[in-house]
Amino acid sequence: MPDSVKESRVDNAYERLKQEILSNRMPAGFQATEPEIALMLGMSRTPVREALIRLEADGLVQIIPRRGVRVLPIRLEDMREIYQILTALEPEAAASIAASKPSRETLEPLYVATEDMARAIEDGDREAWARADDRFHRDLIGLNANKRLNSMVMTLFDQAHRARMFTLPLRDMPVRSTQDHREILDEMLAGNSATVRKMFHSHRTCAAEELLTILDKFRQTQF
């Protein structure tokens, strides 16, 4: 089999399994053998095995010798650590983009995502808001020139996704968060990197406090 075909199959298995995990169709604690997962995907075991190794590196699953794979729970302590790192890294990425004096065209995907967030709030659609919010943060990181930072942050986004979706129905309607995005974007367009760094740090800190407070209230160590 050509290497390109093998790589494509591994990528396909990886993306399909990751979406099953992030959507909670393969919930925390789900366990299956490698042959069972291969059968579920309609694929051979080799690309599935390599995809599972990648997912373990992402912190989403644990490979258990001779027993298969288990979807890892997300603990409150994990989320606290993840948001500490995001609060340190993401403001720096946003400030770096602002310092590059981006054009309105460059930032347009972020403006579109923000408007989609506002529209979702008007419609009372929290899931649509979450999708637009996720797109905003991922598109923003994609504009940053530091590829290693980008890779780290994207991995943390994936690890935090299930907790975000768990807490979403329990949050106040995120009007303030959407307004934060608008204000941050305007400062990015103006090239005010120091202001962007400060605003984004505050935005991430507030989001983390809200999410962690909800999780702590429920006293859930895994979900």
Tab-separated table of C-alpha atoms in Angstrom:
chain	number	residue	atom	x	y	z
A	1	MET	CA	0.000	0.000	0.000
A	2	PRO	CA	1.456	3.421	-0.915
A	3	ASP	CA	2.379	5.541	2.108
A	4	SER	CA	-0.008	8.298	0.998
A	5	VAL	CA	-2.959	5.895	0.997
A	6	LYS	CA	-2.008	4.510	4.415
A	7	GLU	CA	-1.648	8.022	5.838
A	8	SER	CA	-5.033	9.007	4.401
A	9	ARG	CA	-6.699	6.014	6.068
A	10	VAL	CA	-5.062	6.799	9.402
A	11	ASP	CA	-6.176	10.433	9.145
A	12	ASN	CA	-9.712	9.301	8.327
A	13	ALA	CA	-9.840	6.913	11.283
A	14	TYR	CA	-8.378	9.578	13.579
A	15	GLU	CA	-10.876	12.273	12.577
A	16	ARG	CA	-13.873	9.937	12.774
A	17	LEU	CA	-12.924	8.620	16.188
A	18	LYS	CA	-12.130	12.086	17.516
A	19	GLN	CA	-15.557	13.347	16.475
A	20	GLU	CA	-17.206	10.348	18.128
A	21	ILE	CA	-15.399	11.248	21.353
A	22	LEU	CA	-15.937	15.013	21.215
A	23	SER	CA	-19.638	14.567	20.456
A	24	ASN	CA	-19.945	12.127	23.395
A	25	ARG	CA	-21.185	9.370	21.113
A	26	MET	CA	-18.184	7.553	22.580
A	27	PRO	CA	-18.607	8.907	26.127
A	28	ALA	CA	-16.141	8.992	28.994
A	29	GLY	CA	-15.513	5.463	30.180
A	30	PHE	CA	-16.422	3.882	26.835
A	31	GLN	CA	-14.206	0.865	26.259
A	32	ALA	CA	-13.791	-1.381	23.237
A	33	THR	CA	-11.221	-3.648	21.685
A	34	GLU	CA	-9.268	-2.681	18.602
A	35	PRO	CA	-11.163	-5.195	16.392
A	36	GLU	CA	-14.497	-3.826	17.661
A	37	ILE	CA	-13.507	-0.280	16.767
A	38	ALA	CA	-12.201	-1.380	13.367
A	39	LEU	CA	-15.533	-3.114	12.721
A	40	MET	CA	-17.456	-0.025	13.831
A	41	LEU	CA	-15.509	2.110	11.336
A	42	GLY	CA	-15.525	-0.519	8.592
A	43	MET	CA	-11.731	-0.358	8.420
A	44	SER	CA	-8.762	-2.649	8.932
A	45	ARG	CA	-6.987	-2.698	12.282
A	46	THR	CA	-3.734	-1.064	11.153
A	47	PRO	CA	-5.023	2.493	10.531
A	48	VAL	CA	-7.263	2.194	13.604
A	49	ARG	CA	-4.282	1.244	15.776
A	50	GLU	CA	-2.257	4.229	14.561
A	51	ALA	CA	-5.243	6.561	14.988
A	52	LEU	CA	-5.675	5.384	18.581
A	53	ILE	CA	-2.015	6.087	19.290
A	54	ARG	CA	-2.554	9.662	18.078
A	55	LEU	CA	-5.698	10.028	20.200
A	56	GLU	CA	-3.790	8.794	23.254
A	57	ALA	CA	-1.145	11.466	22.595
A	58	ASP	CA	-4.005	14.009	22.450
A	59	GLY	CA	-5.081	12.965	25.939
A	60	LEU	CA	-8.475	11.660	24.807
A	61	VAL	CA	-8.052	7.890	25.236
A	62	GLN	CA	-5.991	5.350	27.121
A	63	ILE	CA	-4.698	2.264	25.327
A	64	ILE	CA	-4.899	-0.718	27.673
A	65	PRO	CA	-2.677	-3.644	26.613
A	66	ARG	CA	-4.719	-6.721	25.640
A	67	ARG	CA	-7.957	-4.959	26.607
A	68	GLY	CA	-8.342	-2.319	23.934
A	69	VAL	CA	-8.940	1.366	24.479
A	70	ARG	CA	-10.853	3.468	26.995
A	71	VAL	CA	-12.174	7.014	26.491
A	72	LEU	CA	-10.711	9.075	29.308
A	73	PRO	CA	-12.886	11.037	31.708
A	74	ILE	CA	-12.440	14.785	32.017
A	75	ARG	CA	-11.716	15.734	35.608
A	76	LEU	CA	-12.144	19.109	37.236
A	77	GLU	CA	-8.411	19.166	37.937
A	78	ASP	CA	-7.691	18.565	34.247
A	79	MET	CA	-9.914	21.460	33.216
A	80	ARG	CA	-8.289	23.785	35.714
A	81	GLU	CA	-4.858	22.989	34.277
A	82	ILE	CA	-6.077	23.258	30.681
A	83	TYR	CA	-7.589	26.702	31.238
A	84	GLN	CA	-4.496	27.907	33.068
A	85	ILE	CA	-2.477	27.108	29.962
A	86	LEU	CA	-5.062	28.533	27.548
A	87	THR	CA	-5.215	31.737	29.598
A	88	ALA	CA	-1.458	32.064	29.232
A	89	LEU	CA	-1.090	31.120	25.559
A	90	GLU	CA	-4.159	32.341	23.713
A	91	PRO	CA	-3.824	36.036	24.706
A	92	GLU	CA	-0.242	35.933	23.442
A	93	ALA	CA	-1.392	34.496	20.120
A	94	ALA	CA	-4.047	37.202	19.776
A	95	ALA	CA	-1.555	39.942	20.684
A	96	SER	CA	0.898	38.600	18.110
A	97	ILE	CA	-1.767	38.769	15.412
A	98	ALA	CA	-2.658	42.334	16.425
A	99	ALA	CA	1.021	43.344	16.268
A	100	SER	CA	1.120	42.193	12.646
A	101	LYS	CA	-1.469	44.898	11.776
A	102	PRO	CA	-3.982	42.520	10.169
A	103	SER	CA	-6.350	43.732	7.505
A	104	ARG	CA	-10.118	43.558	7.810
A	105	GLU	CA	-10.039	40.874	5.122
A	106	THR	CA	-7.664	38.771	7.219
A	107	LEU	CA	-9.936	39.056	10.245
A	108	GLU	CA	-13.161	38.584	8.294
A	109	PRO	CA	-13.667	34.917	9.338
A	110	LEU	CA	-13.526	36.059	12.962
A	111	TYR	CA	-16.062	38.834	12.356
A	112	VAL	CA	-18.343	36.337	10.617
A	113	ALA	CA	-18.056	33.905	13.520
A	114	THR	CA	-18.876	36.694	15.972
A	115	GLU	CA	-21.976	37.676	14.007
A	116	ASP	CA	-23.017	34.023	13.941
A	117	MET	CA	-22.649	33.982	17.714
A	118	ALA	CA	-24.860	37.055	18.051
A	119	ARG	CA	-27.484	35.534	15.742
A	120	ALA	CA	-27.466	32.308	17.761
A	121	ILE	CA	-28.097	34.279	20.953
A	122	GLU	CA	-31.059	36.037	19.322
A	123	ASP	CA	-32.413	32.621	18.343
A	124	GLY	CA	-31.749	31.148	21.777
A	125	ASP	CA	-29.635	28.433	20.139
A	126	ARG	CA	-26.806	27.623	22.539
A	127	GLU	CA	-25.354	24.838	20.400
A	128	ALA	CA	-25.111	27.118	17.356
A	129	TRP	CA	-23.442	29.704	19.576
A	130	ALA	CA	-20.939	27.106	20.790
A	131	ARG	CA	-20.098	26.070	17.226
A	132	ALA	CA	-19.512	29.693	16.199
A	133	ASP	CA	-17.477	30.381	19.341
A	134	ASP	CA	-15.328	27.312	18.692
A	135	ARG	CA	-14.813	28.449	15.089
A	136	PHE	CA	-13.780	31.930	16.277
A	137	HIS	CA	-11.090	30.584	18.596
A	138	ARG	CA	-9.770	28.020	16.130
A	139	ASP	CA	-9.671	30.512	13.245
A	140	LEU	CA	-7.910	33.033	15.471
A	141	ILE	CA	-5.224	30.531	16.447
A	142	GLY	CA	-4.867	29.604	12.771
A	143	LEU	CA	-3.800	33.197	12.031
A	144	ASN	CA	-0.936	33.066	14.495
A	145	ALA	CA	2.521	32.489	13.035
A	146	ASN	CA	3.811	30.301	15.899
A	147	LYS	CA	2.925	26.808	14.685
A	148	ARG	CA	4.060	25.024	17.847
A	149	LEU	CA	1.876	27.255	19.994
A	150	ASN	CA	-0.999	26.669	17.588
A	151	SER	CA	-0.640	22.898	17.836
A	152	MET	CA	-0.594	22.999	21.636
A	153	VAL	CA	-3.665	25.224	21.839
A	154	MET	CA	-5.646	23.162	19.312
A	155	THR	CA	-4.973	20.025	21.359
A	156	LEU	CA	-6.200	21.793	24.501
A	157	PHE	CA	-9.342	22.923	22.658
A	158	ASP	CA	-10.131	19.287	21.884
A	159	GLN	CA	-9.484	18.198	25.455
A	160	ALA	CA	-11.782	20.951	26.792
A	161	HIS	CA	-14.592	20.445	24.272
A	162	ARG	CA	-16.643	17.883	26.190
A	163	ALA	CA	-16.553	19.964	29.381
A	164	ARG	CA	-17.654	23.046	27.452
A	165	MET	CA	-20.604	21.167	25.979
A	166	PHE	CA	-21.524	19.734	29.386
A	167	THR	CA	-21.642	23.186	31.001
A	168	LEU	CA	-23.259	24.997	28.054
A	169	PRO	CA	-26.902	24.443	29.118
A	170	LEU	CA	-26.022	25.529	32.662
A	171	ARG	CA	-24.463	28.865	31.702
A	172	ASP	CA	-26.159	32.215	31.431
A	173	MET	CA	-26.751	33.148	27.807
A	174	PRO	CA	-23.246	34.225	26.709
A	175	VAL	CA	-24.068	37.790	25.648
A	176	ARG	CA	-21.013	39.270	27.394
A	177	SER	CA	-18.678	36.742	25.812
A	178	THR	CA	-19.914	37.646	22.345
A	179	GLN	CA	-19.449	41.340	23.054
A	180	ASP	CA	-15.911	40.597	24.271
A	181	HIS	CA	-15.157	39.059	20.867
A	182	ARG	CA	-16.363	42.169	19.040
A	183	GLU	CA	-14.270	44.472	21.205
A	184	ILE	CA	-11.169	42.297	20.939
A	185	LEU	CA	-11.519	42.155	17.158
A	186	ASP	CA	-11.749	45.928	16.875
A	187	GLU	CA	-8.558	46.297	18.927
A	188	MET	CA	-6.827	43.661	16.801
A	189	LEU	CA	-7.789	45.527	13.648
A	190	ALA	CA	-6.350	48.709	15.182
A	191	GLY	CA	-3.101	46.880	15.927
A	192	ASN	CA	-3.299	47.476	19.690
A	193	SER	CA	-1.463	44.348	20.782
A	194	ALA	CA	-1.063	45.250	24.472
A	195	THR	CA	-4.761	46.029	24.800
A	196	VAL	CA	-5.664	42.813	22.978
A	197	ARG	CA	-3.457	40.782	25.316
A	198	LYS	CA	-5.105	42.309	28.397
A	199	MET	CA	-8.661	41.971	27.052
A	200	PHE	CA	-8.172	38.397	25.890
A	201	HIS	CA	-6.637	37.389	29.212
A	202	SER	CA	-9.669	38.805	31.017
A	203	HIS	CA	-12.007	37.053	28.561
A	204	ARG	CA	-10.345	33.677	29.080
A	205	THR	CA	-10.188	34.133	32.855
A	206	CYS	CA	-13.919	34.858	33.078
A	207	ALA	CA	-14.775	31.875	30.844
A	208	ALA	CA	-12.594	29.574	32.941
A	209	GLU	CA	-14.076	30.773	36.228
A	210	GLU	CA	-17.611	30.221	34.962
A	211	LEU	CA	-16.909	26.744	33.642
A	212	LEU	CA	-14.943	25.603	36.694
A	213	THR	CA	-17.568	26.982	39.077
A	214	ILE	CA	-20.261	24.943	37.348
A	215	LEU	CA	-18.175	21.776	37.421
A	216	ASP	CA	-17.262	22.294	41.051
A	217	LYS	CA	-20.913	22.875	41.949
A	218	PHE	CA	-21.806	19.493	40.551
A	219	ARG	CA	-18.808	17.918	42.285
A	220	GLN	CA	-18.160	15.820	39.216
A	221	THR	CA	-14.764	14.198	38.944
A	222	GLN	CA	-15.642	12.703	35.587
A	223	PHE	CA	-18.356	12.839	32.943
